[in-house]
Amino acid sequence: MEKAVYHFVGIKGTGMSALALILKDLGYQVQGSDITKKTFTEAGLRRAQIPILEFAAANIQPTMTIIAGNAFDDSNPEIAQAQKLHLPIIRYPDMVEKLVQTYTSIAVAGTHGKTSTTGLLAHVLEGIAPTSYLIGDGTGKGVLNGRFFAFEADEYRRHFLAYTPDYMIITNIDFDHPDYFTDRNDVFEAFCSAARQVQKALFAWGDDPLLTTLADHVQIPIYYYGFSDAVDFQAVNVQRTDQGSQFDVLYQGQQIGHFAIPMFGQHNILNSLAVIGVSYLEKISPQLIQQELATFSGVKRRYNERMVGDNVLIDDYAHHPSEIQATIDAARQQYPDKQIVAVFQPHTYSRLTALFDGFVRSLDLADQVYLTPIFGSIREQSGHITSAALAAKLHKGGTVLQLEDMTPLLQYHDAVIIFMGAGDIQKYELAYQKLLQ
């Protein structure tokens, strides 16, 4: 990659901030622009001393290469100015693909679990060999002449079709992003297209009915992982306690090791199996894999917990029924004797409409449920559905909270309160904490 000033249009996006950190590590001059609203990705950029500017055509100088975030088109003043100056404009996925070409690359795809699995994979590989990584929580690291590149591959608008990785983990295939995909089959088609671009092998969850048909669509080997006897990497003798989970792993029937993870929920055992599978095929010893798994502390906005007063507060990005179910499952494993209170912010009108019954089923797994008003998106500011409509169908409550009155949560003591959502649910969590103080 040529020496240039890389200017990121939309640098606060989770993928964009991670990519900016990678290029800075690799020795390039990096800066970027975005809206002024504070985001959780900013801290990492500021620590790396990467300048963050407000959008303005004047930011664009003749010597720059522009990295354009997926959300920004030609109407953005900076992209318009770059075109006027005939500067190179590289879209985010195309820049990631340049990195894919220079390492043994492992893409992590799937409707759910991408960020957690990429974070775990990066942690394990980095402890063993020089590893670059791009995680969807905004963290990234670049290592010159490294061995591995672990990165998150997003299916939204088929962005992951820009990638030709050596390996790909596919955690699951589910219907999501109803503003773009028409149904599950449309999602499956996208994943098939991505899988056909993988160079060496695929790792896929063996209990996913769509993923088990993937073999009919690709030429390369597929290694399945899961709990059933039919898979290649199988977890057996599983023990789940309030300290974490442990299990033995069989590879095609032969035991390769015993693994203990400081994480909760069935989904984290599956994520670990995927990481164990890739690492094992890359000739990393099971003992080394186990050492690294044991020290993983998680990624941003995925099951982050803290004590506030006498309650455990958990902040989680869950915004799809399957993710809500996984988060509540993890909390029940870790805190079997506490009441589980869910505070959920629906994310986009189209998702709530398309997956309505699933939201009812998954939220009812909590002991008590509160909702906030719906968080729209840049593309979708309003809709015909409301949080009150979801509340009416819940069996475990469903009070709709307003930011200026979080007092209904003051009745809980020695409970687990999970704030879930992909919007700005954290401002409700903050308001609740202020109330407690």
CSV table of C-alpha atoms in Angstrom, one decimal:
chain,number,residue,atom,x,y,z
A,1,MET,CA,0.0,0.0,0.0
A,2,GLU,CA,1.5,3.3,-1.1
A,3,LYS,CA,2.5,6.0,1.3
A,4,ALA,CA,-0.3,8.5,1.5
A,5,VAL,CA,-2.5,10.4,4.0
A,6,TYR,CA,-5.5,8.2,4.5
A,7,HIS,CA,-8.6,10.3,5.2
A,8,PHE,CA,-11.6,8.3,6.5
A,9,VAL,CA,-15.1,9.6,5.7
A,10,GLY,CA,-17.1,8.3,8.6
A,11,ILE,CA,-14.2,7.4,10.9
A,12,LYS,CA,-16.4,6.8,14.0
A,13,GLY,CA,-18.1,3.7,12.4
A,14,THR,CA,-17.1,0.5,14.2
A,15,GLY,CA,-15.4,-1.1,11.2
A,16,MET,CA,-14.0,2.2,10.0
A,17,SER,CA,-12.4,3.1,13.4
A,18,ALA,CA,-10.9,-0.4,13.6
A,19,LEU,CA,-9.4,-0.1,10.0
A,20,ALA,CA,-8.0,3.4,10.8
A,21,LEU,CA,-6.2,1.9,13.9
A,22,ILE,CA,-4.8,-0.9,11.7
A,23,LEU,CA,-3.4,1.6,9.1
A,24,LYS,CA,-1.9,3.8,11.8
A,25,ASP,CA,-0.2,0.7,13.3
A,26,LEU,CA,1.2,-0.1,9.8
A,27,GLY,CA,2.9,3.3,9.7
A,28,TYR,CA,0.5,5.3,7.6
A,29,GLN,CA,-0.7,8.9,8.3
A,30,VAL,CA,-4.4,8.6,9.2
A,31,GLN,CA,-7.1,11.1,9.9
A,32,GLY,CA,-10.9,11.2,9.5
A,33,SER,CA,-14.1,13.0,9.9
A,34,ASP,CA,-17.6,12.3,11.2
A,35,ILE,CA,-20.6,13.8,13.0
A,36,THR,CA,-19.9,15.5,16.3
A,37,LYS,CA,-22.1,13.1,18.4
A,38,LYS,CA,-19.9,11.1,20.8
A,39,THR,CA,-19.5,7.4,20.1
A,40,PHE,CA,-17.9,4.6,22.0
A,41,THR,CA,-15.3,4.1,19.2
A,42,GLU,CA,-13.8,7.6,19.8
A,43,ALA,CA,-11.6,6.7,22.8
A,44,GLY,CA,-9.5,4.3,20.8
A,45,LEU,CA,-9.0,6.8,18.0
A,46,ARG,CA,-8.0,9.5,20.4
A,47,ARG,CA,-5.5,7.2,22.3
A,48,ALA,CA,-3.9,6.5,18.9
A,49,GLN,CA,-3.7,10.3,18.3
A,50,ILE,CA,-5.8,10.1,15.1
A,51,PRO,CA,-7.3,13.5,14.3
A,52,ILE,CA,-11.2,13.5,14.2
A,53,LEU,CA,-12.6,16.4,12.2
A,54,GLU,CA,-16.2,17.5,11.4
A,55,PHE,CA,-17.4,16.8,7.9
A,56,ALA,CA,-16.2,19.7,5.6
A,57,ALA,CA,-15.1,19.8,2.0
A,58,ALA,CA,-12.0,21.8,3.2
A,59,ASN,CA,-10.7,18.7,4.9
A,60,ILE,CA,-9.9,17.1,1.6
A,61,GLN,CA,-6.4,17.9,0.3
A,62,PRO,CA,-4.7,17.0,-3.0
A,63,THR,CA,-2.3,14.4,-1.5
A,64,MET,CA,-5.0,12.2,0.2
A,65,THR,CA,-6.4,8.8,-0.4
A,66,ILE,CA,-10.0,8.7,0.7
A,67,ILE,CA,-11.5,5.7,2.6
A,68,ALA,CA,-15.2,6.0,2.3
A,69,GLY,CA,-17.5,4.4,4.9
A,70,ASN,CA,-20.4,2.3,3.6
A,71,ALA,CA,-23.0,4.8,4.8
A,72,PHE,CA,-21.8,7.7,2.7
A,73,ASP,CA,-22.5,8.4,-1.0
A,74,ASP,CA,-21.6,11.1,-3.5
A,75,SER,CA,-23.8,13.6,-1.7
A,76,ASN,CA,-21.3,13.8,1.2
A,77,PRO,CA,-19.3,17.1,0.8
A,78,GLU,CA,-16.0,15.4,1.3
A,79,ILE,CA,-16.6,12.6,-1.2
A,80,ALA,CA,-17.9,15.3,-3.7
A,81,GLN,CA,-14.7,17.3,-3.1
A,82,ALA,CA,-12.5,14.3,-3.5
A,83,GLN,CA,-14.1,13.5,-6.9
A,84,LYS,CA,-13.6,17.1,-7.9
A,85,LEU,CA,-9.9,16.7,-7.1
A,86,HIS,CA,-9.7,13.3,-8.8
A,87,LEU,CA,-8.4,11.6,-5.7
A,88,PRO,CA,-8.4,7.9,-5.2
A,89,ILE,CA,-11.6,6.9,-3.3
A,90,ILE,CA,-11.5,3.4,-1.8
A,91,ARG,CA,-14.7,1.9,-0.3
A,92,TYR,CA,-14.3,0.4,3.2
A,93,PRO,CA,-14.7,-3.3,2.1
A,94,ASP,CA,-12.2,-2.9,-0.7
A,95,MET,CA,-9.5,-1.5,1.7
A,96,VAL,CA,-10.1,-4.5,4.0
A,97,GLU,CA,-9.6,-6.8,1.0
A,98,LYS,CA,-6.2,-5.3,0.5
A,99,LEU,CA,-5.3,-6.5,4.0
A,100,VAL,CA,-6.9,-9.9,3.4
A,101,GLN,CA,-4.3,-10.4,0.5
A,102,THR,CA,-1.3,-9.9,2.7
A,103,TYR,CA,-1.9,-12.4,5.6
A,104,THR,CA,-3.4,-15.8,6.3
A,105,SER,CA,-6.8,-14.3,6.7
A,106,ILE,CA,-9.8,-15.6,8.6
A,107,ALA,CA,-13.2,-13.9,8.1
A,108,VAL,CA,-15.9,-14.2,10.7
A,109,ALA,CA,-19.4,-14.1,9.2
A,110,GLY,CA,-22.9,-14.9,10.5
A,111,THR,CA,-26.1,-13.1,11.4
A,112,HIS,CA,-25.2,-13.2,15.1
A,113,GLY,CA,-22.0,-13.6,17.1
A,114,LYS,CA,-19.5,-12.1,14.6
A,115,THR,CA,-18.0,-9.5,16.9
A,116,SER,CA,-17.7,-11.9,19.9
A,117,THR,CA,-16.1,-14.6,17.8
A,118,THR,CA,-13.7,-12.2,16.0
A,119,GLY,CA,-12.6,-10.8,19.3
A,120,LEU,CA,-12.0,-14.3,20.7
A,121,LEU,CA,-10.2,-15.5,17.5
A,122,ALA,CA,-8.0,-12.4,17.5
A,123,HIS,CA,-7.2,-12.9,21.2
A,124,VAL,CA,-6.2,-16.5,20.8
A,125,LEU,CA,-4.1,-16.0,17.6
A,126,GLU,CA,-2.4,-12.9,18.9
A,127,GLY,CA,-1.2,-14.8,21.9
A,128,ILE,CA,0.5,-17.3,19.7
A,129,ALA,CA,1.7,-15.5,16.5
A,130,PRO,CA,1.9,-12.0,15.1
A,131,THR,CA,-1.7,-11.1,14.3
A,132,SER,CA,-3.6,-8.2,12.8
A,133,TYR,CA,-7.3,-7.9,13.5
A,134,LEU,CA,-10.4,-5.9,12.8
A,135,ILE,CA,-13.2,-6.3,15.3
A,136,GLY,CA,-16.7,-4.8,14.9
A,137,ASP,CA,-16.6,-3.2,18.3
A,138,GLY,CA,-14.2,-0.6,16.8
A,139,THR,CA,-10.9,-2.2,17.9
A,140,GLY,CA,-8.2,-2.9,15.3
A,141,LYS,CA,-4.5,-3.7,15.3
A,142,GLY,CA,-2.0,-3.9,12.4
A,143,VAL,CA,1.2,-5.9,12.5
A,144,LEU,CA,3.7,-5.6,9.7
A,145,ASN,CA,4.6,-9.0,8.2
A,146,GLY,CA,2.2,-10.7,10.6
A,147,ARG,CA,1.0,-14.2,10.1
A,148,PHE,CA,-2.8,-13.9,10.6
A,149,PHE,CA,-5.5,-11.4,9.9
A,150,ALA,CA,-8.8,-12.0,11.8
A,151,PHE,CA,-11.6,-9.8,10.7
A,152,GLU,CA,-15.4,-9.4,10.8
A,153,ALA,CA,-17.2,-9.8,7.5
A,154,ASP,CA,-20.6,-8.1,7.5
A,155,GLU,CA,-23.4,-9.5,5.3
A,156,TYR,CA,-25.5,-6.2,5.3
A,157,ARG,CA,-25.9,-5.1,1.7
A,158,ARG,CA,-23.6,-8.0,0.8
A,159,HIS,CA,-20.5,-6.0,1.8
A,160,PHE,CA,-18.7,-9.2,2.5
A,161,LEU,CA,-18.6,-10.1,-1.2
A,162,ALA,CA,-15.5,-7.9,-1.5
A,163,TYR,CA,-13.5,-10.4,0.5
A,164,THR,CA,-11.5,-13.5,-0.6
A,165,PRO,CA,-10.2,-14.9,2.7
A,166,ASP,CA,-8.3,-18.1,3.3
A,167,TYR,CA,-10.8,-19.3,5.9
A,168,MET,CA,-14.3,-18.2,6.9
A,169,ILE,CA,-16.2,-19.0,10.0
A,170,ILE,CA,-20.0,-18.8,9.6
A,171,THR,CA,-21.7,-18.7,13.0
A,172,ASN,CA,-25.3,-19.0,11.8
A,173,ILE,CA,-27.7,-17.8,9.1
A,174,ASP,CA,-30.8,-16.1,10.3
A,175,PHE,CA,-33.3,-13.5,8.8
A,176,ASP,CA,-32.2,-10.0,9.7
A,177,HIS,CA,-31.9,-6.6,8.0
A,178,PRO,CA,-35.4,-6.7,6.6
A,179,ASP,CA,-34.8,-3.3,5.1
A,180,TYR,CA,-32.4,-5.0,2.6
A,181,PHE,CA,-32.9,-8.8,2.6
A,182,THR,CA,-36.3,-10.1,1.5
A,183,ASP,CA,-36.3,-13.4,3.4
A,184,ARG,CA,-34.1,-16.1,4.8
A,185,ASN,CA,-33.4,-17.5,1.4
A,186,ASP,CA,-32.1,-14.2,0.2
A,187,VAL,CA,-29.8,-14.1,3.3
A,188,PHE,CA,-28.7,-17.7,2.5
A,189,GLU,CA,-27.9,-16.8,-1.1
A,190,ALA,CA,-25.7,-14.0,0.1
A,191,PHE,CA,-23.8,-16.3,2.4
A,192,CYS,CA,-23.4,-18.9,-0.4
A,193,SER,CA,-21.8,-16.2,-2.6
A,194,ALA,CA,-19.4,-15.2,0.1
A,195,ALA,CA,-18.5,-18.9,0.9
A,196,ARG,CA,-17.7,-19.5,-2.8
A,197,GLN,CA,-14.9,-16.8,-2.5
A,198,VAL,CA,-13.1,-18.5,0.4
A,199,GLN,CA,-9.8,-20.1,-0.6
A,200,LYS,CA,-9.0,-22.9,1.8
A,201,ALA,CA,-11.9,-24.0,4.1
A,202,LEU,CA,-15.1,-23.1,5.8
A,203,PHE,CA,-16.1,-23.6,9.5
A,204,ALA,CA,-19.8,-23.6,10.1
A,205,TRP,CA,-22.2,-24.3,13.0
A,206,GLY,CA,-23.4,-27.9,12.4
A,207,ASP,CA,-26.9,-27.5,14.0
A,208,ASP,CA,-28.0,-24.7,11.6
A,209,PRO,CA,-30.3,-26.2,9.1
A,210,LEU,CA,-29.3,-23.7,6.4
A,211,LEU,CA,-25.6,-24.2,7.0
A,212,THR,CA,-25.8,-28.0,6.7
A,213,THR,CA,-26.9,-27.5,3.0
A,214,LEU,CA,-23.9,-25.3,2.3
A,215,ALA,CA,-21.9,-28.3,1.0
A,216,ASP,CA,-24.1,-28.4,-2.1
A,217,HIS,CA,-23.0,-24.9,-3.0
A,218,VAL,CA,-19.2,-24.8,-2.5
A,219,GLN,CA,-16.1,-26.8,-3.7
A,220,ILE,CA,-13.8,-26.3,-0.7
A,221,PRO,CA,-13.8,-28.4,2.5
A,222,ILE,CA,-16.4,-27.5,5.2
A,223,TYR,CA,-15.7,-28.3,8.9
A,224,TYR,CA,-18.8,-28.3,11.0
A,225,TYR,CA,-18.7,-27.6,14.8
A,226,GLY,CA,-21.3,-28.1,17.5
A,227,PHE,CA,-22.7,-30.6,20.0
A,228,SER,CA,-24.1,-33.4,17.8
A,229,ASP,CA,-22.2,-36.6,16.7
A,230,ALA,CA,-22.4,-35.6,13.1
A,231,VAL,CA,-20.0,-32.6,13.3
A,232,ASP,CA,-16.2,-32.5,12.9
A,233,PHE,CA,-15.4,-30.5,16.0
A,234,GLN,CA,-17.7,-31.7,18.8
A,235,ALA,CA,-18.0,-30.4,22.4
A,236,VAL,CA,-18.7,-33.2,24.8
A,237,ASN,CA,-18.8,-33.5,28.6
A,238,VAL,CA,-20.1,-29.9,28.8
A,239,GLN,CA,-20.2,-28.3,32.3
A,240,ARG,CA,-21.8,-24.9,32.7
A,241,THR,CA,-21.4,-23.2,36.1
A,242,ASP,CA,-21.5,-19.7,37.5
A,243,GLN,CA,-17.7,-19.6,36.9
A,244,GLY,CA,-17.9,-20.3,33.1
A,245,SER,CA,-18.0,-23.3,30.9
A,246,GLN,CA,-15.8,-26.3,30.3
A,247,PHE,CA,-15.8,-29.1,27.8
A,248,ASP,CA,-13.8,-31.7,25.9
A,249,VAL,CA,-13.4,-31.4,22.1
A,250,LEU,CA,-13.4,-34.3,19.7
A,251,TYR,CA,-12.0,-33.8,16.2
A,252,GLN,CA,-13.6,-36.4,13.9
A,253,GLY,CA,-14.2,-38.6,17.0
A,254,GLN,CA,-10.7,-38.3,18.5
A,255,GLN,CA,-10.2,-36.2,21.7
A,256,ILE,CA,-7.9,-33.2,21.1
A,257,GLY,CA,-8.1,-31.5,24.4
A,258,HIS,CA,-10.1,-30.1,27.4
A,259,PHE,CA,-11.0,-26.5,27.3
A,260,ALA,CA,-12.3,-24.0,30.0
A,261,ILE,CA,-13.7,-20.6,29.1
A,262,PRO,CA,-14.5,-17.7,31.5
A,263,MET,CA,-17.7,-17.1,29.5
A,264,PHE,CA,-21.4,-17.9,29.8
A,265,GLY,CA,-24.1,-19.1,27.5
A,266,GLN,CA,-24.2,-21.9,25.0
A,267,HIS,CA,-23.3,-19.5,22.2
A,268,ASN,CA,-19.9,-18.9,23.7
A,269,ILE,CA,-19.1,-22.6,23.7
A,270,LEU,CA,-20.0,-22.6,20.0
A,271,ASN,CA,-17.9,-19.5,19.3
A,272,SER,CA,-15.0,-21.2,21.1
A,273,LEU,CA,-15.4,-24.4,19.0
A,274,ALA,CA,-15.1,-22.3,15.8
A,275,VAL,CA,-11.9,-20.7,17.1
A,276,ILE,CA,-10.5,-24.1,18.2
A,277,GLY,CA,-11.2,-25.5,14.8
A,278,VAL,CA,-9.4,-22.9,12.8
A,279,SER,CA,-6.4,-22.8,15.1
A,280,TYR,CA,-6.1,-26.6,15.1
A,281,LEU,CA,-6.1,-26.7,11.3
A,282,GLU,CA,-3.4,-24.1,11.4
A,283,LYS,CA,-1.3,-26.5,13.4
A,284,ILE,CA,-1.6,-24.6,16.7
A,285,SER,CA,-1.3,-26.9,19.7
A,286,PRO,CA,-4.5,-27.4,21.8
A,287,GLN,CA,-2.5,-26.6,25.0
A,288,LEU,CA,-1.7,-23.1,23.6
A,289,ILE,CA,-5.3,-22.6,22.4
A,290,GLN,CA,-6.5,-23.4,25.9
A,291,GLN,CA,-4.1,-21.0,27.6
A,292,GLU,CA,-5.3,-18.2,25.4
A,293,LEU,CA,-9.1,-19.0,25.7
A,294,ALA,CA,-8.8,-18.9,29.5
A,295,THR,CA,-7.7,-15.3,29.5
A,296,PHE,CA,-10.3,-13.7,27.2
A,297,SER,CA,-12.2,-10.8,28.7
A,298,GLY,CA,-14.7,-10.1,26.0
A,299,VAL,CA,-15.4,-7.3,23.5
A,300,LYS,CA,-17.0,-3.9,23.8
A,301,ARG,CA,-20.9,-3.7,24.1
A,302,ARG,CA,-21.2,-7.5,24.3
A,303,TYR,CA,-22.2,-8.7,27.8
A,304,ASN,CA,-20.3,-6.0,29.7
A,305,GLU,CA,-21.2,-6.2,33.4
A,306,ARG,CA,-20.7,-4.0,36.4
A,307,MET,CA,-22.1,-3.7,39.9
A,308,VAL,CA,-24.2,-0.6,40.6
A,309,GLY,CA,-25.7,-0.4,44.0
A,310,ASP,CA,-26.8,-4.0,44.8
A,311,ASN,CA,-27.7,-4.8,41.2
A,312,VAL,CA,-25.6,-6.3,38.4
A,313,LEU,CA,-25.9,-4.2,35.2
A,314,ILE,CA,-25.2,-5.8,31.9
A,315,ASP,CA,-24.8,-3.8,28.7
A,316,ASP,CA,-25.3,-5.8,25.5
A,317,TYR,CA,-25.7,-5.1,21.8
A,318,ALA,CA,-28.4,-7.7,21.4
A,319,HIS,CA,-31.1,-6.4,19.0
A,320,HIS,CA,-32.4,-9.6,17.3
A,321,PRO,CA,-34.6,-12.3,19.0
A,322,SER,CA,-31.8,-14.9,18.8
A,323,GLU,CA,-29.3,-12.5,20.4
A,324,ILE,CA,-31.7,-11.6,23.2
A,325,GLN,CA,-32.3,-15.3,23.9
A,326,ALA,CA,-28.5,-15.9,24.0
A,327,THR,CA,-27.9,-13.0,26.4
A,328,ILE,CA,-30.6,-14.1,28.8
A,329,ASP,CA,-29.3,-17.7,28.7
A,330,ALA,CA,-25.8,-16.4,29.6
A,331,ALA,CA,-27.1,-14.3,32.5
A,332,ARG,CA,-29.1,-17.3,33.9
A,333,GLN,CA,-26.0,-19.5,33.8
A,334,GLN,CA,-23.9,-16.9,35.6
A,335,TYR,CA,-26.6,-15.7,38.1
A,336,PRO,CA,-28.9,-18.7,38.6
A,337,ASP,CA,-30.4,-17.3,41.8
A,338,LYS,CA,-31.1,-13.7,40.7
A,339,GLN,CA,-34.1,-12.1,39.1
A,340,ILE,CA,-33.4,-11.2,35.4
A,341,VAL,CA,-34.8,-7.8,34.3
A,342,ALA,CA,-34.6,-6.9,30.6
A,343,VAL,CA,-34.6,-3.3,29.4
A,344,PHE,CA,-34.8,-3.5,25.6
A,345,GLN,CA,-34.6,-0.8,23.0
A,346,PRO,CA,-36.1,-2.0,19.7
A,347,HIS,CA,-33.7,-1.1,16.8
A,348,THR,CA,-35.5,-0.1,13.6
A,349,TYR,CA,-39.2,-0.2,12.7
A,350,SER,CA,-38.7,-2.8,9.9
A,351,ARG,CA,-36.9,-5.2,12.2
A,352,LEU,CA,-39.5,-5.0,14.9
A,353,THR,CA,-42.3,-5.5,12.3
A,354,ALA,CA,-40.6,-8.5,10.5
A,355,LEU,CA,-39.5,-10.4,13.7
A,356,PHE,CA,-42.3,-9.3,16.0
A,357,ASP,CA,-43.3,-12.8,17.3
A,358,GLY,CA,-39.6,-13.7,17.9
A,359,PHE,CA,-39.2,-10.6,20.1
A,360,VAL,CA,-42.2,-11.6,22.2
A,361,ARG,CA,-40.8,-15.2,22.7
A,362,SER,CA,-37.2,-14.2,23.5
A,363,LEU,CA,-38.1,-11.3,25.8
A,364,ASP,CA,-40.5,-13.5,27.8
A,365,LEU,CA,-37.5,-15.5,28.9
A,366,ALA,CA,-36.7,-12.7,31.3
A,367,ASP,CA,-38.5,-12.4,34.6
A,368,GLN,CA,-39.5,-8.8,33.9
A,369,VAL,CA,-39.4,-6.7,30.8
A,370,TYR,CA,-39.2,-2.9,30.1
A,371,LEU,CA,-39.1,-1.3,26.7
A,372,THR,CA,-37.9,2.1,25.5
A,373,PRO,CA,-39.2,3.9,22.4
A,374,ILE,CA,-38.0,2.5,19.1
A,375,PHE,CA,-34.6,3.6,17.8
A,376,GLY,CA,-34.8,4.4,14.1
A,377,SER,CA,-31.8,4.6,11.7
A,378,ILE,CA,-30.5,7.2,9.2
A,379,ARG,CA,-32.4,5.3,6.5
A,380,GLU,CA,-35.6,4.7,8.6
A,381,GLN,CA,-36.8,7.6,10.8
A,382,SER,CA,-40.3,6.4,11.4
A,383,GLY,CA,-42.8,3.5,11.0
A,384,HIS,CA,-46.2,2.2,11.8
A,385,ILE,CA,-45.3,0.0,14.7
A,386,THR,CA,-44.6,1.1,18.4
A,387,SER,CA,-42.9,-0.3,21.4
A,388,ALA,CA,-46.4,-0.2,23.1
A,389,ALA,CA,-47.6,-2.7,20.5
A,390,LEU,CA,-44.8,-5.1,21.6
A,391,ALA,CA,-45.4,-4.4,25.3
A,392,ALA,CA,-49.1,-5.4,24.9
A,393,LYS,CA,-48.1,-8.9,23.7
A,394,LEU,CA,-45.5,-9.6,26.5
A,395,HIS,CA,-46.4,-11.9,29.4
A,396,LYS,CA,-43.7,-10.5,31.7
A,397,GLY,CA,-44.5,-6.8,31.8
A,398,GLY,CA,-43.5,-4.5,29.0
A,399,THR,CA,-43.7,-1.0,30.6
A,400,VAL,CA,-42.4,1.6,28.1
A,401,LEU,CA,-39.8,3.7,29.9
A,402,GLN,CA,-39.2,7.3,29.1
A,403,LEU,CA,-35.7,8.7,29.5
A,404,GLU,CA,-36.8,11.4,31.9
A,405,ASP,CA,-38.5,8.9,34.2
A,406,MET,CA,-36.5,5.7,35.0
A,407,THR,CA,-38.0,5.4,38.5
A,408,PRO,CA,-39.8,2.0,37.7
A,409,LEU,CA,-36.4,0.4,37.9
A,410,LEU,CA,-35.8,1.6,41.4
A,411,GLN,CA,-37.9,-1.3,42.8
A,412,TYR,CA,-35.2,-3.9,42.0
A,413,HIS,CA,-32.6,-5.1,44.4
A,414,ASP,CA,-30.0,-7.9,44.1
A,415,ALA,CA,-31.2,-8.4,40.6
A,416,VAL,CA,-29.6,-8.6,37.1
A,417,ILE,CA,-30.7,-5.7,34.9
A,418,ILE,CA,-29.8,-6.2,31.2
A,419,PHE,CA,-29.8,-3.1,29.0
A,420,MET,CA,-30.1,-4.4,25.4
A,421,GLY,CA,-30.1,-2.7,22.0
A,422,ALA,CA,-28.0,-1.5,19.1
A,423,GLY,CA,-29.1,2.1,19.2
A,424,ASP,CA,-28.5,4.5,22.1
A,425,ILE,CA,-29.7,2.3,24.9
A,426,GLN,CA,-26.7,3.4,27.0
A,427,LYS,CA,-28.3,6.8,27.7
A,428,TYR,CA,-31.1,5.0,29.5
A,429,GLU,CA,-28.6,3.0,31.5
A,430,LEU,CA,-26.8,6.2,32.4
A,431,ALA,CA,-30.1,7.9,33.5
A,432,TYR,CA,-30.9,4.9,35.7
A,433,GLN,CA,-27.4,5.1,37.3
A,434,LYS,CA,-27.7,8.8,38.0
A,435,LEU,CA,-31.1,8.1,39.6
A,436,LEU,CA,-29.5,5.5,41.9
A,437,GLN,CA,-26.8,8.0,43.0
